[in-house]
PDB file of C-alpha atoms and ligand atoms in Angstrom:
ATOM      1  CA  MET A   1      87.360 249.152  12.216  1.00 92.00           C
ATOM      2  CA  PHE A   2      89.703 252.245  12.933  1.00 96.00           C
ATOM      3  CA  ASN A   3      92.803 252.120  10.989  1.00 98.00           C
ATOM      4  CA  LEU A   4      95.942 254.486  11.883  1.00 98.00           C
ATOM      5  CA  VAL A   5      99.074 254.990  10.259  1.00 98.00           C
ATOM      6  CA  ILE A   6     101.761 256.049  12.617  1.00 98.00           C
ATOM      7  CA  PHE A   7     104.448 257.904  10.608  1.00 98.00           C
ATOM      8  CA  GLY A   8     107.641 259.381  10.803  1.00 98.00           C
ATOM      9  CA  ALA A   9     111.502 258.899  11.004  1.00 97.00           C
ATOM     10  CA  PRO A  10     113.465 256.112  12.461  1.00 96.00           C
ATOM     11  CA  GLY A  11     113.687 256.933  16.173  1.00 95.00           C
ATOM     12  CA  SER A  12     110.674 259.370  15.992  1.00 97.00           C
ATOM     13  CA  GLY A  13     109.016 257.271  18.650  1.00 97.00           C
ATOM     14  CA  LYS A  14     106.457 255.299  16.814  1.00 97.00           C
ATOM     15  CA  GLY A  15     106.940 252.038  18.403  1.00 95.00           C
ATOM     16  CA  THR A  16     106.553 253.874  22.002  1.00 96.00           C
ATOM     17  CA  GLN A  17     103.348 255.824  20.874  1.00 98.00           C
ATOM     18  CA  SER A  18     102.063 252.690  19.275  1.00 98.00           C
ATOM     19  CA  GLN A  19     102.074 250.728  22.547  1.00 97.00           C
ATOM     20  CA  LYS A  20     100.173 253.628  24.268  1.00 98.00           C
ATOM     21  CA  LEU A  21      97.522 253.585  21.523  1.00 97.00           C
ATOM     22  CA  ILE A  22      97.133 249.948  21.752  1.00 96.00           C
ATOM     23  CA  ASP A  23      96.265 250.293  25.698  1.00 95.00           C
ATOM     24  CA  ARG A  24      93.833 252.951  24.976  1.00 96.00           C
ATOM     25  CA  TYR A  25      92.005 251.840  21.857  1.00 95.00           C
ATOM     26  CA  GLY A  26      92.629 248.124  21.628  1.00 95.00           C
ATOM     27  CA  LEU A  27      94.100 248.304  18.197  1.00 96.00           C
ATOM     28  CA  THR A  28      95.992 245.704  16.476  1.00 97.00           C
ATOM     29  CA  HIS A  29      99.838 246.970  16.122  1.00 97.00           C
ATOM     30  CA  ILE A  30     101.685 245.837  12.702  1.00 98.00           C
ATOM     31  CA  SER A  31     105.209 246.793  12.736  1.00 97.00           C
ATOM     32  CA  THR A  32     106.799 245.727   9.711  1.00 97.00           C
ATOM     33  CA  GLY A  33     110.177 246.101  11.154  1.00 96.00           C
ATOM     34  CA  ASP A  34     108.996 243.863  14.005  1.00 96.00           C
ATOM     35  CA  VAL A  35     107.733 241.439  11.505  1.00 96.00           C
ATOM     36  CA  LEU A  36     110.970 241.138   9.673  1.00 96.00           C
ATOM     37  CA  ARG A  37     113.113 240.896  12.744  1.00 95.00           C
ATOM     38  CA  ALA A  38     110.959 238.017  13.806  1.00 95.00           C
ATOM     39  CA  GLN A  39     111.764 236.328  10.476  1.00 95.00           C
ATOM     40  CA  ILE A  40     115.556 237.126  10.712  1.00 95.00           C
ATOM     41  CA  ALA A  41     115.552 235.677  14.106  1.00 95.00           C
ATOM     42  CA  ALA A  42     113.636 232.490  13.052  1.00 97.00           C
ATOM     43  CA  GLY A  43     116.117 232.228  10.328  1.00 96.00           C
ATOM     44  CA  THR A  44     113.667 231.749   7.523  1.00 96.00           C
ATOM     45  CA  GLU A  45     114.142 232.351   3.956  1.00 96.00           C
ATOM     46  CA  LEU A  46     112.340 235.591   3.998  1.00 95.00           C
ATOM     47  CA  GLY A  47     114.617 236.532   7.181  1.00 96.00           C
ATOM     48  CA  LYS A  48     117.720 236.019   5.238  1.00 97.00           C
ATOM     49  CA  ILE A  49     116.461 238.434   2.198  1.00 97.00           C
ATOM     50  CA  ALA A  50     115.154 241.052   4.807  1.00 96.00           C
ATOM     51  CA  ASP A  51     118.371 240.727   6.696  1.00 95.00           C
ATOM     52  CA  SER A  52     120.480 241.722   3.561  1.00 96.00           C
ATOM     53  CA  TYR A  53     118.538 244.909   3.122  1.00 96.00           C
ATOM     54  CA  ILE A  54     118.146 245.782   6.701  1.00 95.00           C
ATOM     55  CA  SER A  55     121.560 245.553   7.840  1.00 93.00           C
ATOM     56  CA  LYS A  56     122.708 247.972   4.889  1.00 92.00           C
ATOM     57  CA  GLY A  57     119.818 250.554   5.960  1.00 93.00           C
ATOM     58  CA  HIS A  58     118.134 249.969   2.762  1.00 96.00           C
ATOM     59  CA  LEU A  59     114.297 249.364   2.181  1.00 97.00           C
ATOM     60  CA  ILE A  60     112.899 246.005   1.539  1.00 98.00           C
ATOM     61  CA  PRO A  61     111.464 245.862  -2.362  1.00 98.00           C
ATOM     62  CA  ASP A  62     107.744 247.133  -2.244  1.00 98.00           C
ATOM     63  CA  ASP A  63     106.507 243.931  -3.895  1.00 97.00           C
ATOM     64  CA  LEU A  64     107.712 241.792  -1.201  1.00 96.00           C
ATOM     65  CA  MET A  65     106.807 244.160   1.454  1.00 97.00           C
ATOM     66  CA  VAL A  66     103.370 244.651   0.458  1.00 96.00           C
ATOM     67  CA  ASP A  67     102.820 240.679   0.252  1.00 95.00           C
ATOM     68  CA  ILE A  68     104.079 240.521   3.821  1.00 95.00           C
ATOM     69  CA  LEU A  69     101.802 243.060   4.844  1.00 97.00           C
ATOM     70  CA  ALA A  70      98.791 241.709   3.124  1.00 96.00           C
ATOM     71  CA  GLN A  71      99.385 238.388   4.939  1.00 96.00           C
ATOM     72  CA  GLU A  72      99.807 239.932   8.368  1.00 96.00           C
ATOM     73  CA  VAL A  73      96.328 241.838   7.673  1.00 97.00           C
ATOM     74  CA  ASP A  74      94.553 238.701   6.713  1.00 97.00           C
ATOM     75  CA  ARG A  75      96.029 236.818   9.884  1.00 96.00           C
ATOM     76  CA  LEU A  76      94.985 239.243  12.374  1.00 97.00           C
ATOM     77  CA  ARG A  77      91.826 240.775  11.103  1.00 96.00           C
ATOM     78  CA  PRO A  78      89.375 238.261  12.119  1.00 96.00           C
ATOM     79  CA  THR A  79      90.308 239.373  15.790  1.00 95.00           C
ATOM     80  CA  SER A  80      91.042 243.079  15.140  1.00 96.00           C
ATOM     81  CA  ASN A  81      89.112 246.258  16.060  1.00 93.00           C
ATOM     82  CA  GLY A  82      91.445 248.131  13.466  1.00 96.00           C
ATOM     83  CA  PHE A  83      95.315 248.381  13.005  1.00 98.00           C
ATOM     84  CA  ILE A  84      97.840 250.574  13.870  1.00 98.00           C
ATOM     85  CA  PHE A  85     100.412 250.395  10.885  1.00 98.00           C
ATOM     86  CA  ASP A  86     103.869 251.280  11.960  1.00 98.00           C
ATOM     87  CA  GLY A  87     106.882 251.491   9.672  1.00 98.00           C
ATOM     88  CA  PHE A  88     104.398 250.987   6.594  1.00 98.00           C
ATOM     89  CA  PRO A  89     103.931 252.410   4.254  1.00 98.00           C
ATOM     90  CA  ARG A  90     107.249 253.829   3.511  1.00 98.00           C
ATOM     91  CA  THR A  91     107.153 254.597  -0.173  1.00 98.00           C
ATOM     92  CA  ILE A  92     104.352 256.319  -2.233  1.00 98.00           C
ATOM     93  CA  PRO A  93     103.931 252.798  -4.360  1.00 98.00           C
ATOM     94  CA  GLN A  94     103.325 251.053  -0.986  1.00 98.00           C
ATOM     95  CA  ALA A  95     100.743 253.883   0.068  1.00 98.00           C
ATOM     96  CA  GLU A  96      99.018 253.050  -3.149  1.00 98.00           C
ATOM     97  CA  ALA A  97      98.929 249.242  -2.529  1.00 98.00           C
ATOM     98  CA  LEU A  98      97.770 249.848   1.100  1.00 98.00           C
ATOM     99  CA  LYS A  99      94.841 252.081  -0.191  1.00 98.00           C
ATOM    100  CA  LYS A 100      93.982 249.215  -2.622  1.00 98.00           C
ATOM    101  CA  MET A 101      94.706 246.277  -0.543  1.00 97.00           C
ATOM    102  CA  LEU A 102      92.162 247.859   2.404  1.00 97.00           C
ATOM    103  CA  GLU A 103      89.569 248.897  -0.170  1.00 97.00           C
ATOM    104  CA  GLN A 104      89.267 245.223  -1.443  1.00 96.00           C
ATOM    105  CA  ARG A 105      88.695 244.325   2.138  1.00 95.00           C
ATOM    106  CA  GLY A 106      85.885 247.146   2.635  1.00 96.00           C
ATOM    107  CA  GLU A 107      88.408 249.184   4.537  1.00 96.00           C
ATOM    108  CA  GLU A 108      90.625 252.054   4.446  1.00 97.00           C
ATOM    109  CA  VAL A 109      93.233 254.414   6.296  1.00 98.00           C
ATOM    110  CA  HIS A 110      91.232 256.718   8.450  1.00 97.00           C
ATOM    111  CA  SER A 111      94.115 258.893   9.911  1.00 97.00           C
ATOM    112  CA  VAL A 112      97.699 259.331   9.878  1.00 98.00           C
ATOM    113  CA  ILE A 113      99.790 261.009  12.588  1.00 98.00           C
ATOM    114  CA  GLY A 114     103.084 262.092  11.843  1.00 98.00           C
ATOM    115  CA  LEU A 115     105.635 262.231  14.320  1.00 98.00           C
ATOM    116  CA  GLU A 116     108.094 265.243  13.651  1.00 98.00           C
ATOM    117  CA  VAL A 117     111.546 265.202  15.187  1.00 98.00           C
ATOM    118  CA  GLU A 118     114.590 266.996  14.347  1.00 96.00           C
ATOM    119  CA  ASP A 119     117.381 264.891  12.415  1.00 94.00           C
ATOM    120  CA  GLU A 120     119.993 265.659  15.103  1.00 95.00           C
ATOM    121  CA  GLU A 121     117.656 264.398  18.013  1.00 96.00           C
ATOM    122  CA  LEU A 122     116.768 261.543  15.696  1.00 96.00           C
ATOM    123  CA  MET A 123     120.612 260.429  15.400  1.00 93.00           C
ATOM    124  CA  GLU A 124     121.152 260.740  18.920  1.00 93.00           C
ATOM    125  CA  ARG A 125     118.104 258.775  19.951  1.00 94.00           C
ATOM    126  CA  LEU A 126     119.096 255.870  17.596  1.00 93.00           C
ATOM    127  CA  VAL A 127     122.792 255.710  18.658  1.00 92.00           C
ATOM    128  CA  LYS A 128     121.427 255.393  22.092  1.00 92.00           C
ATOM    129  CA  ARG A 129     119.029 252.560  21.170  1.00 89.00           C
ATOM    130  CA  GLY A 130     121.650 250.806  19.343  1.00 88.00           C
ATOM    131  CA  ILE A 131     123.719 250.401  22.528  1.00 87.00           C
ATOM    132  CA  ASP A 132     120.496 249.702  24.654  1.00 88.00           C
ATOM    133  CA  SER A 133     118.817 247.006  21.979  1.00 82.00           C
ATOM    134  CA  GLY A 134     121.779 245.652  20.183  1.00 79.00           C
ATOM    135  CA  ARG A 135     119.829 246.348  16.972  1.00 82.00           C
ATOM    136  CA  SER A 136     122.414 246.025  13.959  1.00 81.00           C
ATOM    137  CA  ASP A 137     121.056 248.762  12.118  1.00 89.00           C
ATOM    138  CA  ASP A 138     121.429 251.334  14.845  1.00 87.00           C
ATOM    139  CA  ASN A 139     124.857 252.139  14.295  1.00 89.00           C
ATOM    140  CA  PRO A 140     126.084 255.788  13.049  1.00 88.00           C
ATOM    141  CA  GLU A 141     126.873 254.834   9.378  1.00 90.00           C
ATOM    142  CA  THR A 142     123.534 252.738   8.875  1.00 92.00           C
ATOM    143  CA  ILE A 143     121.351 255.328  10.793  1.00 93.00           C
ATOM    144  CA  GLY A 144     122.838 258.073   8.310  1.00 93.00           C
ATOM    145  CA  ARG A 145     121.530 255.861   5.273  1.00 95.00           C
ATOM    146  CA  ARG A 146     118.273 255.394   6.896  1.00 95.00           C
ATOM    147  CA  LEU A 147     117.578 259.017   7.600  1.00 96.00           C
ATOM    148  CA  LYS A 148     118.610 259.729   3.878  1.00 96.00           C
ATOM    149  CA  VAL A 149     116.207 257.132   2.747  1.00 97.00           C
ATOM    150  CA  TYR A 150     113.628 258.467   5.033  1.00 97.00           C
ATOM    151  CA  HIS A 151     114.011 262.253   3.605  1.00 97.00           C
ATOM    152  CA  ASP A 152     114.409 261.107   0.062  1.00 98.00           C
ATOM    153  CA  THR A 153     111.837 257.988  -0.057  1.00 98.00           C
ATOM    154  CA  THR A 154     109.494 258.323   2.608  1.00 98.00           C
ATOM    155  CA  SER A 155     108.635 261.755   3.763  1.00 97.00           C
ATOM    156  CA  PRO A 156     106.863 262.496   0.523  1.00 98.00           C
ATOM    157  CA  LEU A 157     104.327 260.590   2.185  1.00 98.00           C
ATOM    158  CA  ARG A 158     103.123 263.493   4.341  1.00 98.00           C
ATOM    159  CA  GLU A 159     102.134 265.465   1.119  1.00 98.00           C
ATOM    160  CA  TYR A 160     100.471 262.439  -0.174  1.00 98.00           C
ATOM    161  CA  TYR A 161      98.325 262.050   3.057  1.00 98.00           C
ATOM    162  CA  THR A 162      97.963 265.796   3.451  1.00 98.00           C
ATOM    163  CA  ASN A 163      96.285 265.661   0.190  1.00 98.00           C
ATOM    164  CA  GLU A 164      94.103 262.918   1.049  1.00 97.00           C
ATOM    165  CA  GLY A 165      92.992 265.106   4.068  1.00 96.00           C
ATOM    166  CA  LYS A 166      94.163 262.345   6.592  1.00 97.00           C
ATOM    167  CA  TYR A 167      97.623 263.695   7.906  1.00 97.00           C
ATOM    168  CA  THR A 168      98.143 265.337  11.333  1.00 97.00           C
ATOM    169  CA  PRO A 169     101.644 266.489  12.380  1.00 98.00           C
ATOM    170  CA  ILE A 170     102.759 266.218  15.793  1.00 98.00           C
ATOM    171  CA  HIS A 171     105.449 267.619  17.427  1.00 98.00           C
ATOM    172  CA  GLY A 172     107.393 264.468  18.352  1.00 97.00           C
ATOM    173  CA  SER A 173     110.285 265.587  21.010  1.00 96.00           C
ATOM    174  CA  GLY A 174     109.383 266.240  24.628  1.00 94.00           C
ATOM    175  CA  HIS A 175     107.803 264.078  27.090  1.00 97.00           C
ATOM    176  CA  VAL A 176     106.293 260.787  26.046  1.00 98.00           C
ATOM    177  CA  ASP A 177     102.931 261.377  27.760  1.00 98.00           C
ATOM    178  CA  GLU A 178     102.548 264.893  26.525  1.00 98.00           C
ATOM    179  CA  ILE A 179     103.224 263.739  22.912  1.00 98.00           C
ATOM    180  CA  PHE A 180     100.771 260.892  23.394  1.00 98.00           C
ATOM    181  CA  SER A 181      98.208 263.207  24.815  1.00 98.00           C
ATOM    182  CA  ASN A 182      98.384 265.220  21.435  1.00 98.00           C
ATOM    183  CA  ILE A 183      97.756 262.333  19.458  1.00 98.00           C
ATOM    184  CA  VAL A 184      94.784 261.318  21.505  1.00 97.00           C
ATOM    185  CA  ASN A 185      93.523 265.063  20.956  1.00 96.00           C
ATOM    186  CA  ALA A 186      94.036 264.491  17.237  1.00 95.00           C
ATOM    187  CA  ILE A 187      92.021 261.184  16.961  1.00 96.00           C
ATOM    188  CA  ASP A 188      89.594 260.836  19.808  1.00 93.00           C
ATOM    189  CA  ASN A 189      86.688 262.661  17.904  1.00 86.00           C
ATOM    190  CA  HIS A 190      87.068 260.482  14.784  1.00 91.00           C
ATOM    191  CA  PRO A 191      83.795 259.545  14.111  1.00 88.00           C
ATOM    192  CA  GLN A 192      84.924 256.204  13.120  1.00 90.00           C
ATOM    193  CA  LEU A 193      86.363 255.466  16.720  1.00 83.00           C
ATOM    194  CA  LYS A 194      83.033 255.911  17.918  1.00 71.00           C
ATOM    195  CA  ALA A 195      81.409 253.591  15.329  1.00 62.00           C
TER     196      ALA A 195
HETATM  197  P1  AMP B   1     111.717 249.686  11.631  1.00 78.74           P
HETATM  198  O1  AMP B   1     111.894 248.874  12.464  1.00 78.74           O
HETATM  199  O2  AMP B   1     110.297 250.170  10.950  1.00 78.74           O
HETATM  200  O3  AMP B   1     112.604 251.037  11.650  1.00 78.74           O
HETATM  201  O4  AMP B   1     112.335 249.045  10.371  1.00 78.74           O
HETATM  202  C1  AMP B   1     113.790 248.484  10.499  1.00 78.74           C
HETATM  203  C2  AMP B   1     114.122 248.232   8.722  1.00 78.74           C
HETATM  204  O5  AMP B   1     113.243 247.202   8.299  1.00 78.74           O
HETATM  205  C3  AMP B   1     113.948 249.246   7.941  1.00 78.74           C
HETATM  206  O6  AMP B   1     115.193 249.972   7.898  1.00 78.74           O
HETATM  207  C4  AMP B   1     113.811 248.674   6.446  1.00 78.74           C
HETATM  208  O7  AMP B   1     115.114 248.164   5.948  1.00 78.74           O
HETATM  209  C5  AMP B   1     112.924 247.428   6.810  1.00 78.74           C
HETATM  210  N1  AMP B   1     111.460 247.969   6.629  1.00 78.74           N
HETATM  211  C6  AMP B   1     110.522 248.020   7.618  1.00 78.74           C
HETATM  212  N2  AMP B   1     109.511 248.296   7.001  1.00 78.74           N
HETATM  213  C7  AMP B   1     109.714 248.446   5.613  1.00 78.74           C
HETATM  214  C8  AMP B   1     108.645 248.962   4.804  1.00 78.74           C
HETATM  215  N3  AMP B   1     107.500 249.296   4.823  1.00 78.74           N
HETATM  216  N4  AMP B   1     109.364 248.845   3.539  1.00 78.74           N
HETATM  217  C9  AMP B   1     110.675 248.617   3.361  1.00 78.74           C
HETATM  218  N5  AMP B   1     111.466 248.006   4.382  1.00 78.74           N
HETATM  219  C10 AMP B   1     111.047 248.045   5.555  1.00 78.74           C
END
């Protein structure tokens, strides 16, 4: 299995690039945001709890999020060649929990791709996405809070994964295909992909 974390601020293009990575490498996509939105749409208890955080631009508590992720991994693992983790981890405790959880299953994170985009451009993209998609958390006030949460709580993961020798920064503005080809160059020669 080849396990990749696609990392970056809200609006940095994680979802778009994940889709292209799935097509190229046949990996299984786990977007924690998508999992939570599906629960909200289905009106489950978990969805109600998730909505109370998401609509305010806050993070779901780590313990709950780690449980949800472990369930997804176990559900999808039997049919998977590896995962793209999109939107997870978002905190240092989540990264530590992911490491432990994968270790218990004889797995690890092999590479972390960080899509780096200026705040001003993120804000523009998210406001536009809010108009197109109708996502309740893509409004200017909530976007501002999500970007702050990213800088305060999530961005320290760059250093965490750099220290683990796994982080590759990718310039995330410009053409989608050009960004994708930079990602491919960064991971194509990973020995685990050829295993
Ligand atoms: P996303 O689609 O990844 O931008 O996620 C949308 C929202 O879902 C976030 O703003 C959080 O409220 C929640 N969320 C998604 N992933 C996580 C996570 N790993 N930890 C905590 N909250 C999350």
